[in-house]
PDB file of C-alpha atoms and ligand atoms in Angstrom:
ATOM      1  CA  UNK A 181     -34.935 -18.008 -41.659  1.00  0.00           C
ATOM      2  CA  UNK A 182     -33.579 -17.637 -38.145  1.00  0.00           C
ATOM      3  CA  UNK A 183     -30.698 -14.941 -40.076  1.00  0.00           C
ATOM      4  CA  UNK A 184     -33.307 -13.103 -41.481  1.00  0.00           C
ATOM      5  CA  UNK A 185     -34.867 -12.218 -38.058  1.00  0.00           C
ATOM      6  CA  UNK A 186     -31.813 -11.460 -36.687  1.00  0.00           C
ATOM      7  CA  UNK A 187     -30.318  -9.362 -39.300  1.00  0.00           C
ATOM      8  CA  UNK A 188     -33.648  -7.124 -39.218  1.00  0.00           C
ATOM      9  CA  UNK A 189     -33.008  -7.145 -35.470  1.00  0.00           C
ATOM     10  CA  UNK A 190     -29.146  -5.604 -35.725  1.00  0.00           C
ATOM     11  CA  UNK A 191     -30.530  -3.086 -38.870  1.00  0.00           C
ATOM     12  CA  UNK A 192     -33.296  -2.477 -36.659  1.00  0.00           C
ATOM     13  CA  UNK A 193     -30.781  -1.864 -33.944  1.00  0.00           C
ATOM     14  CA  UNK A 194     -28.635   0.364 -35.867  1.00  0.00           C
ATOM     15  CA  UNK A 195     -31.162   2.636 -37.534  1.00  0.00           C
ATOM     16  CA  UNK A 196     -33.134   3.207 -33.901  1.00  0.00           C
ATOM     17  CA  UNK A 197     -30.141   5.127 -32.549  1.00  0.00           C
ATOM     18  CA  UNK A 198     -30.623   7.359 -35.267  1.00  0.00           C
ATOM     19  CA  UNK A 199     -34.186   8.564 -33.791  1.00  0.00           C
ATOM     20  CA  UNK A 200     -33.953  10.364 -30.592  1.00  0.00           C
ATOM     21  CA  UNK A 201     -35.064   9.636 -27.067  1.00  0.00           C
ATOM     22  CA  UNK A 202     -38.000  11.314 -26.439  1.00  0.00           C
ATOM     23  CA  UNK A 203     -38.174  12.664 -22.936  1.00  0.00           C
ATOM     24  CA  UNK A 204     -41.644  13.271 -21.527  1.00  0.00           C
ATOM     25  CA  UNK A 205     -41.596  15.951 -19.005  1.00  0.00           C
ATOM     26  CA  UNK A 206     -44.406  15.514 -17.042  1.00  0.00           C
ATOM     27  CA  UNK A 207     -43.326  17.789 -14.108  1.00  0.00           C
ATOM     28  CA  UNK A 208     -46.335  19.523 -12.300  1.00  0.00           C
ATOM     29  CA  UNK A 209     -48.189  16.583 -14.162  1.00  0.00           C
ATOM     30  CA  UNK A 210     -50.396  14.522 -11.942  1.00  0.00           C
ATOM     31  CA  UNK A 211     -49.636  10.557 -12.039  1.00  0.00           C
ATOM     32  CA  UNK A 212     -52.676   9.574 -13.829  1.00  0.00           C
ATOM     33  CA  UNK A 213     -51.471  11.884 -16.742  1.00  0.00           C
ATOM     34  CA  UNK A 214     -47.798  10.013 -16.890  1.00  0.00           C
ATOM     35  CA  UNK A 215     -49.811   6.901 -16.454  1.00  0.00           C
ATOM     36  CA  UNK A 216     -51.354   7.184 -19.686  1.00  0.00           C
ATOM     37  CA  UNK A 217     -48.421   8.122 -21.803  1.00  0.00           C
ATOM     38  CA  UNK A 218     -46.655   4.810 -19.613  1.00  0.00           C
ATOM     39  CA  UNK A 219     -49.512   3.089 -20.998  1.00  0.00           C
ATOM     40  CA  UNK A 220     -48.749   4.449 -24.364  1.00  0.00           C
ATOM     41  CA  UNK A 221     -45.263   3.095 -24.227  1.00  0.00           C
ATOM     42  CA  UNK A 222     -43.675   5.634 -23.111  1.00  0.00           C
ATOM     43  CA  UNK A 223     -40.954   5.158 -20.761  1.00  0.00           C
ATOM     44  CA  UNK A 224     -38.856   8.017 -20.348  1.00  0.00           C
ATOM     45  CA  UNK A 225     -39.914  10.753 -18.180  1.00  0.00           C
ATOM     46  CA  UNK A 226     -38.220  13.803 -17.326  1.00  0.00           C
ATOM     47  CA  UNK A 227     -38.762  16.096 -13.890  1.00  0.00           C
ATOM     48  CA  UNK A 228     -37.059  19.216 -12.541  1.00  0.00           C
ATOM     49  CA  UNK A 229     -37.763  19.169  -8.737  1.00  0.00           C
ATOM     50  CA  UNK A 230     -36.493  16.547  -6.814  1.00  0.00           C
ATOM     51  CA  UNK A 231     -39.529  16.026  -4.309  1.00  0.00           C
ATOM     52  CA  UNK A 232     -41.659  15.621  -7.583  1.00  0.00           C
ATOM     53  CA  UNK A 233     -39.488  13.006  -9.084  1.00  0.00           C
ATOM     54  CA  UNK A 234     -38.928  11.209  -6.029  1.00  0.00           C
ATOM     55  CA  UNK A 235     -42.565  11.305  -5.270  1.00  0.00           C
ATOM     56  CA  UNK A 236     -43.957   9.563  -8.560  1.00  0.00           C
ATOM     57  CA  UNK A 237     -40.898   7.489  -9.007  1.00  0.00           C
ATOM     58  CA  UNK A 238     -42.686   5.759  -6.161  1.00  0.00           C
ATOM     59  CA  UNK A 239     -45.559   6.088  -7.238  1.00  0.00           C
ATOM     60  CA  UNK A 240     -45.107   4.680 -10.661  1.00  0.00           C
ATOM     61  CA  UNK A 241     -44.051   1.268 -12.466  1.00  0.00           C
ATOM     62  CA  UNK A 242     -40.121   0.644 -12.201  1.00  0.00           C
ATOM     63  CA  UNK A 243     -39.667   0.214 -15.329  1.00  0.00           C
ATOM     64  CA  UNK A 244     -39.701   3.887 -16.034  1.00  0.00           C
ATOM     65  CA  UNK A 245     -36.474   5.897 -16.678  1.00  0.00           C
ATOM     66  CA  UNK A 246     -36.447   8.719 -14.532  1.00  0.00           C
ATOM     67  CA  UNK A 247     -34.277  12.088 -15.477  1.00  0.00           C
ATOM     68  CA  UNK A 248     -34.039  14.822 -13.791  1.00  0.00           C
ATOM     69  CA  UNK A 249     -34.085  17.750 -16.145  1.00  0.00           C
ATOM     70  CA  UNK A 250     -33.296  20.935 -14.730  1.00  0.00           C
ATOM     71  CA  UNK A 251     -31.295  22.804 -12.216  1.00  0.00           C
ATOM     72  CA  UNK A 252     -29.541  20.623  -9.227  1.00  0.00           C
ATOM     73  CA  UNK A 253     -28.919  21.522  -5.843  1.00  0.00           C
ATOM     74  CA  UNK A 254     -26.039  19.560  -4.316  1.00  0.00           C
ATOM     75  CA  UNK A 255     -27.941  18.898  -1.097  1.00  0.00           C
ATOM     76  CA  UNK A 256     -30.628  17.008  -2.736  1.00  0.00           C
ATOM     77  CA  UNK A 257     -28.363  14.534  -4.975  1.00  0.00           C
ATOM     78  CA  UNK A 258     -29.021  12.134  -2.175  1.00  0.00           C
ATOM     79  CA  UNK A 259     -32.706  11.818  -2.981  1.00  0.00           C
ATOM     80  CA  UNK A 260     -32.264  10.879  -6.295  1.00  0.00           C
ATOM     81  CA  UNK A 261     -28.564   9.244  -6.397  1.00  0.00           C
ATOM     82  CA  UNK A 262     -30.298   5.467  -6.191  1.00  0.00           C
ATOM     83  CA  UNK A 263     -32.490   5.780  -9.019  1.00  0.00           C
ATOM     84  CA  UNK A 264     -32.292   8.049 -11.417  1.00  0.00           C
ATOM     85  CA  UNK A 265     -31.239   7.576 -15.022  1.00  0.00           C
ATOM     86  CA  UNK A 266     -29.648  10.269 -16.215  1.00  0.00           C
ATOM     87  CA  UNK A 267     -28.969  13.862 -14.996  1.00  0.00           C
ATOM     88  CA  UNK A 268     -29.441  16.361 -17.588  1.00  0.00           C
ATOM     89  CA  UNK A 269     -28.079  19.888 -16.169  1.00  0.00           C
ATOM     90  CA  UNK A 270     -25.046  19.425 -14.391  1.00  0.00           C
ATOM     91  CA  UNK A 271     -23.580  22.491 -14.194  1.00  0.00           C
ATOM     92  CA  UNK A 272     -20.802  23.147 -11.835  1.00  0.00           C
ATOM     93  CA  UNK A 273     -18.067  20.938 -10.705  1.00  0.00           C
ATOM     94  CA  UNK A 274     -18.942  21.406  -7.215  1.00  0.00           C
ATOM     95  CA  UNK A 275     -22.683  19.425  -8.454  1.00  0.00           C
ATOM     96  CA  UNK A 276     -19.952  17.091 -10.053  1.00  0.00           C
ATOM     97  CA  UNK A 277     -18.398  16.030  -6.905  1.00  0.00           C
ATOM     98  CA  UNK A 278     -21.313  15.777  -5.062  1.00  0.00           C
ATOM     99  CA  UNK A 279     -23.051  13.304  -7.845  1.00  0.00           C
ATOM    100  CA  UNK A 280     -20.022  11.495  -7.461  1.00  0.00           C
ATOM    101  CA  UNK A 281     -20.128  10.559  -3.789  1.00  0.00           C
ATOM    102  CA  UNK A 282     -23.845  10.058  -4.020  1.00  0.00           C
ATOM    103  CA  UNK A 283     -22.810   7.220  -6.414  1.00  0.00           C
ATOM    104  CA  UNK A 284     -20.547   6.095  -4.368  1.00  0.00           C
ATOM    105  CA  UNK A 285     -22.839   5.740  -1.604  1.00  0.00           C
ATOM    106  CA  UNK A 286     -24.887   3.668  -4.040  1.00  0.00           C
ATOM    107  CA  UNK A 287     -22.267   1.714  -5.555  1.00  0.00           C
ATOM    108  CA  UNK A 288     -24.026   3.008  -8.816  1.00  0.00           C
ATOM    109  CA  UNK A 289     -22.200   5.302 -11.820  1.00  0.00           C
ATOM    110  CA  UNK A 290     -24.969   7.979 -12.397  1.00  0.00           C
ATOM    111  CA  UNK A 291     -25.394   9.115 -15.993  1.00  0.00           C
ATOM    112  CA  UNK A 292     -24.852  12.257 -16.423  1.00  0.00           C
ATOM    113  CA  UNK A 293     -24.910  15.439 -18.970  1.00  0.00           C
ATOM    114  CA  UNK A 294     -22.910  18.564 -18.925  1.00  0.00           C
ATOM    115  CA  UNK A 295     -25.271  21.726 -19.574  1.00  0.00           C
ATOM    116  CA  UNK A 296     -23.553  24.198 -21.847  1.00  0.00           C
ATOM    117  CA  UNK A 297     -24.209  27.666 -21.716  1.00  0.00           C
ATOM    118  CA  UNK A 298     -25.654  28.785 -25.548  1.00  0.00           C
ATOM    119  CA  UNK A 299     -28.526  31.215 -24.681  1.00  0.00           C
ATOM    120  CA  UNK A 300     -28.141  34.787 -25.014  1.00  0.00           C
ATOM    121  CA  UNK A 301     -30.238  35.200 -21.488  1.00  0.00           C
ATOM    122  CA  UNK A 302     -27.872  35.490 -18.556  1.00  0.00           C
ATOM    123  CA  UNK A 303     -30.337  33.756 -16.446  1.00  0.00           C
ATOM    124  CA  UNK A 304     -29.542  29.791 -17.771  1.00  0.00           C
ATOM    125  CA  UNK A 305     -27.112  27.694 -16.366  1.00  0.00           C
ATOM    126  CA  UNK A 306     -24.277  25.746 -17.600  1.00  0.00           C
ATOM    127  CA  UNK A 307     -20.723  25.405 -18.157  1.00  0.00           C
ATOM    128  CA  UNK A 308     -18.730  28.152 -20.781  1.00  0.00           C
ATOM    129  CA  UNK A 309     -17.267  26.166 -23.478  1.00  0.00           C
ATOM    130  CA  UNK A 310     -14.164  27.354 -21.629  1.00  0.00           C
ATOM    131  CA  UNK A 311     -15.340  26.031 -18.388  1.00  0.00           C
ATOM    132  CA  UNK A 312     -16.077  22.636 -20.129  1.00  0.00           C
ATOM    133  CA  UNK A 313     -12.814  21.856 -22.410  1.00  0.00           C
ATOM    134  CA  UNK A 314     -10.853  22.054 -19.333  1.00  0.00           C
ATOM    135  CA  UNK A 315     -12.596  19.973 -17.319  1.00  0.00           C
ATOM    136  CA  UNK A 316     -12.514  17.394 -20.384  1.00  0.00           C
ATOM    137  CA  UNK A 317      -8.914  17.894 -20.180  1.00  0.00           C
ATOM    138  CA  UNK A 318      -8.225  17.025 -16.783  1.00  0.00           C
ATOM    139  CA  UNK A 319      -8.505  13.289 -15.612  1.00  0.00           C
ATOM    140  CA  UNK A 320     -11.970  13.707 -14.798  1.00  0.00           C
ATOM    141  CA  UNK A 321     -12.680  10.066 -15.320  1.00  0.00           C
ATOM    142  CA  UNK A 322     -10.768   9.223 -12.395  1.00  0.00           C
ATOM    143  CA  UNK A 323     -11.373  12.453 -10.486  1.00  0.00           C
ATOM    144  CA  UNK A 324     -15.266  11.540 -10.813  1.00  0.00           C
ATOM    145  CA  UNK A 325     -15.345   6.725 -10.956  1.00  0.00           C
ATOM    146  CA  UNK A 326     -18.947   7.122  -9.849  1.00  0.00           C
ATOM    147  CA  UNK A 327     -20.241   9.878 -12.746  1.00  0.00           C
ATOM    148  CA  UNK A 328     -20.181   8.709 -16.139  1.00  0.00           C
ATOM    149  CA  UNK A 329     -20.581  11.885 -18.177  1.00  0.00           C
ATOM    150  CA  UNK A 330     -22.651  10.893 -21.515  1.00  0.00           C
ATOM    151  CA  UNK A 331     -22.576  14.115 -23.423  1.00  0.00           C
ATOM    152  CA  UNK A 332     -24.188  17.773 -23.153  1.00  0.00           C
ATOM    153  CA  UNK A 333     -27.255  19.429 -22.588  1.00  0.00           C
ATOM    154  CA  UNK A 334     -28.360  22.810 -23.691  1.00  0.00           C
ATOM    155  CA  UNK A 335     -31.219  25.437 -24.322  1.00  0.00           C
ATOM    156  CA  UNK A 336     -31.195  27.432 -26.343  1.00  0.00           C
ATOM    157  CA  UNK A 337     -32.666  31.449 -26.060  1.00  0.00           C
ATOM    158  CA  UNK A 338     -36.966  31.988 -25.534  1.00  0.00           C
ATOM    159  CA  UNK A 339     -36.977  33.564 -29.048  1.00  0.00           C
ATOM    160  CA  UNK A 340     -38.940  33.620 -31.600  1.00  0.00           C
ATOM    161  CA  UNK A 341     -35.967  34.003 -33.941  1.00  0.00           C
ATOM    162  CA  UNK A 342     -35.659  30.322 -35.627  1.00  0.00           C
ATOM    163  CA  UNK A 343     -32.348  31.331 -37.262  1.00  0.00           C
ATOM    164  CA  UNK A 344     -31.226  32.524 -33.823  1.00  0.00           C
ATOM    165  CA  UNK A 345     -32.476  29.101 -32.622  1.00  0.00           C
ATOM    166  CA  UNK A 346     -30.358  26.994 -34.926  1.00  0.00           C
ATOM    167  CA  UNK A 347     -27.382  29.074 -34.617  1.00  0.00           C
ATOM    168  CA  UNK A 348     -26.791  28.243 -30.952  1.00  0.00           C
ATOM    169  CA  UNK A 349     -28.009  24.998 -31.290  1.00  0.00           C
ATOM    170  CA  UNK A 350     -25.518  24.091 -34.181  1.00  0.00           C
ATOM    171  CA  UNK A 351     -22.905  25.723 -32.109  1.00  0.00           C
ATOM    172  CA  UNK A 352     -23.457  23.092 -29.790  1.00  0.00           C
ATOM    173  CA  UNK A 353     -23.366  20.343 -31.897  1.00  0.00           C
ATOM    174  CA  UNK A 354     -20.080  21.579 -32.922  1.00  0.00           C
ATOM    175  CA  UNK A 355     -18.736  21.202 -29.800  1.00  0.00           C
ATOM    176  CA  UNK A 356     -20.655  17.927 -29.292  1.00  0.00           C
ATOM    177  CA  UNK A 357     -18.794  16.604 -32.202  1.00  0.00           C
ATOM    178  CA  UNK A 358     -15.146  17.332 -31.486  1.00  0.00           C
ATOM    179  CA  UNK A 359     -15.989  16.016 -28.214  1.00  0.00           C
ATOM    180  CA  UNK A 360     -17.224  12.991 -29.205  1.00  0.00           C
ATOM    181  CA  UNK A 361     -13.697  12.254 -30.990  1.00  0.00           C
ATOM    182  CA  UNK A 362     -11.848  12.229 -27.502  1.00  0.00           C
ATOM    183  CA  UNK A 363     -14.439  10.996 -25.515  1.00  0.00           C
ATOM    184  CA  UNK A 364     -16.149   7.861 -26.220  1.00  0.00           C
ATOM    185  CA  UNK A 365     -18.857   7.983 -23.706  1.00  0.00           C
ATOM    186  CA  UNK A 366     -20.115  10.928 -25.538  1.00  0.00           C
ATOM    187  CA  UNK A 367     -23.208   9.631 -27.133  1.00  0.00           C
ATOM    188  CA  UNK A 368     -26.013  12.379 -26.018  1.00  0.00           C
ATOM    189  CA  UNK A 369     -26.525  15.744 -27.053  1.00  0.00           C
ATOM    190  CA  UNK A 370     -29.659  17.035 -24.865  1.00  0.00           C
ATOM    191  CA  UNK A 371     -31.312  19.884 -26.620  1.00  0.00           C
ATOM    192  CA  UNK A 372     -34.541  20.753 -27.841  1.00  0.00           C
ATOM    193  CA  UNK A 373     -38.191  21.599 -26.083  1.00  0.00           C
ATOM    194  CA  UNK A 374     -41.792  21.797 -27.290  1.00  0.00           C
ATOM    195  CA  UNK A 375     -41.444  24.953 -29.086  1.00  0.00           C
ATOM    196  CA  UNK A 376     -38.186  24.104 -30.487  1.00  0.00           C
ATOM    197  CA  UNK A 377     -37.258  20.590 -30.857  1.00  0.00           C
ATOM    198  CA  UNK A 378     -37.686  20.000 -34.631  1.00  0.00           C
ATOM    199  CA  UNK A 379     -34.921  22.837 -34.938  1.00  0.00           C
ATOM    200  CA  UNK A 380     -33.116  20.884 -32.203  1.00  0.00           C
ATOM    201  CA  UNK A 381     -33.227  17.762 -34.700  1.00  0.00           C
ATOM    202  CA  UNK A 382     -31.993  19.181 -37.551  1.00  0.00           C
ATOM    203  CA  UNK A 383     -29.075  20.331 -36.100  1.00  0.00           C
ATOM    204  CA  UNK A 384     -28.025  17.338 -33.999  1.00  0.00           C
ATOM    205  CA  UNK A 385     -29.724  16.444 -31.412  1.00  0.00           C
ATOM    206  CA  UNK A 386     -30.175  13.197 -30.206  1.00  0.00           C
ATOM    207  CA  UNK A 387     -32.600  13.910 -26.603  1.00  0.00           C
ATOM    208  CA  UNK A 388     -35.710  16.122 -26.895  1.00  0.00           C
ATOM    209  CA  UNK A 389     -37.337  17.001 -23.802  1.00  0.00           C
ATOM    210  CA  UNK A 390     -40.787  17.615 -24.370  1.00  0.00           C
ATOM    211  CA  UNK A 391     -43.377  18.546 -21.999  1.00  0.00           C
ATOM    212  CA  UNK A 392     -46.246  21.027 -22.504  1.00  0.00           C
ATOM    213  CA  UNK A 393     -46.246  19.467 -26.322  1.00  0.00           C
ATOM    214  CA  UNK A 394     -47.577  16.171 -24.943  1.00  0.00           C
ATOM    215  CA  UNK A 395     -49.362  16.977 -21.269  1.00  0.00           C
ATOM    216  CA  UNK A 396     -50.626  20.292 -22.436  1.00  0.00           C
ATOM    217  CA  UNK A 397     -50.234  24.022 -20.906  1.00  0.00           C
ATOM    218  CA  UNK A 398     -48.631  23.741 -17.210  1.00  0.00           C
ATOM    219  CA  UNK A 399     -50.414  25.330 -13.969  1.00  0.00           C
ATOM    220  CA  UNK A 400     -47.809  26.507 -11.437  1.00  0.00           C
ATOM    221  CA  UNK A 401     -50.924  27.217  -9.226  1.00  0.00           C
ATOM    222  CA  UNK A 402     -50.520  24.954  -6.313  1.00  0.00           C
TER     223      UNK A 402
HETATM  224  C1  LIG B  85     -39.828  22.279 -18.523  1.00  0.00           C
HETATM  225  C2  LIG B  85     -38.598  21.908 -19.252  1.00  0.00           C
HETATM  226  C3  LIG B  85     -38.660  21.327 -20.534  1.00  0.00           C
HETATM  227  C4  LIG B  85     -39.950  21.108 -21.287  1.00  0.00           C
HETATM  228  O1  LIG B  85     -40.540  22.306 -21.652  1.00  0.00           O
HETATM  229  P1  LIG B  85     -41.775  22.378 -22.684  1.00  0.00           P
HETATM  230  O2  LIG B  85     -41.645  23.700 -23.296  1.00  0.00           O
HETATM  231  O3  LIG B  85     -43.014  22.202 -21.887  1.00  0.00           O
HETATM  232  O4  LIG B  85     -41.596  21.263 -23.661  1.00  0.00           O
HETATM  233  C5  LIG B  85     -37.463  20.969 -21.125  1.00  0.00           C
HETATM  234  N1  LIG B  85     -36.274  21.133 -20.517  1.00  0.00           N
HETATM  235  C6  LIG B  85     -36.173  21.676 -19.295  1.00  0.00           C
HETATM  236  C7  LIG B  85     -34.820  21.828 -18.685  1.00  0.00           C
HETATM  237  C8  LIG B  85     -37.320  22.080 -18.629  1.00  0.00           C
HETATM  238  O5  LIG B  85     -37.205  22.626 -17.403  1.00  0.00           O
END
């Protein structure tokens, strides 16, 4: 009796980390909005500014897994370095360093991703696949004892071009893949967004971040 419960438990196990981590991104959300997807069960939300995230992480239950989703300013690691779960667009190695002695500080390894430049648009960050396979080459493990680098992030072009869509994001996966090999802590592949994350599935991904998809439209009026 008591192995049939825990054999469902380790199948159960095993097929969950086939589905993805849904990421809500509640940013410009108001908490009563986040508190009714917590309430839901979700438990992983995503932000992009820090004073945001730092705000309702206070704000909310700590049980929730906080990420920050988009671009990073070194200066404001601090604010986030004790808490938050995983960092989804490091781009730079300067961010990299910083990260690092913000975990130190902590006495915490931060989670972190590695955003890879696939969109056409000049305008999003992220490493070149150059930039990236030789910092995976160097001993960035012991460069960097307080980052532990969990895979890559990436977005892909605003088209409406699907095939363009799943071009770059199998390109990534690609790279994903022959990273994974080498480096075992490579277990996330970030990609995909409310207009685009069932094309993000089928070609990989293992994180969607979804915002307007679940919280509606977004009002930058302040
Ligand atoms: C805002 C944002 C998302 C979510 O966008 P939606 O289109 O609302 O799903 C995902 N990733 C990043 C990096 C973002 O800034």
């Amino acid at each position: 009796m008591s192995d049939i419960k825990e054999n469902l438990r380790i199948i159960q196990k095993e097929i969950s980390k086939l589905s993805p981590t849904l990421v809500a991104v509640s940013k410009t959300k108001p908490i009563s909005d986040i508190s009714i997807a917590y309430e839901e069960g979700q438990r992983v939300f995503g932000e992009n500014k820090v004073q945001e995230l730092c705000e309702k992480q206070e704000a909310l239950p700590k049980d929730i897994e906080w990420h920050m989703i988009g671009h990073l300013q070194s200066n404001k690691v601090k604010y986030i370095a004790p808490f938050v779960s995983l960092i989804h667009g490091v781009d730079s190695e300067k961010l990299l360093k910083e990260i690092n002695k913000q975990g130190e500080k902590n006495q915490r390894k931060i989670n972190c991703l590695l955003q890879v430049h696939i969109a056409e648009e000049e305008s999003k960050f992220g490493f070149s696949t150059d930039e990236l396979v030789c910092l995976l080459a160097s001993d960035y493990e012991e460069t960097y004892p307080f980052v532990n680098i969990t895979g890559l992030m990436g977005m892909a072009t605003n088209t409406s071009d699907t095939n363009q869509i799943s071009n770059e994001f199998k390109g990534l996966n690609k790279l994903f893949n022959s990273m994974k090999m080498e480096h075992e802590n490579f277990t996330e592949l970030s990609m995909g967004m409310s207009g685009d994350y069932k094309i993000a599935l089928e070609c990989g991904s293992t994180m969607i971040r979804v915002g307007s998809a679940i919280f509606g439209k977004r009002n930058y009026k302040k």
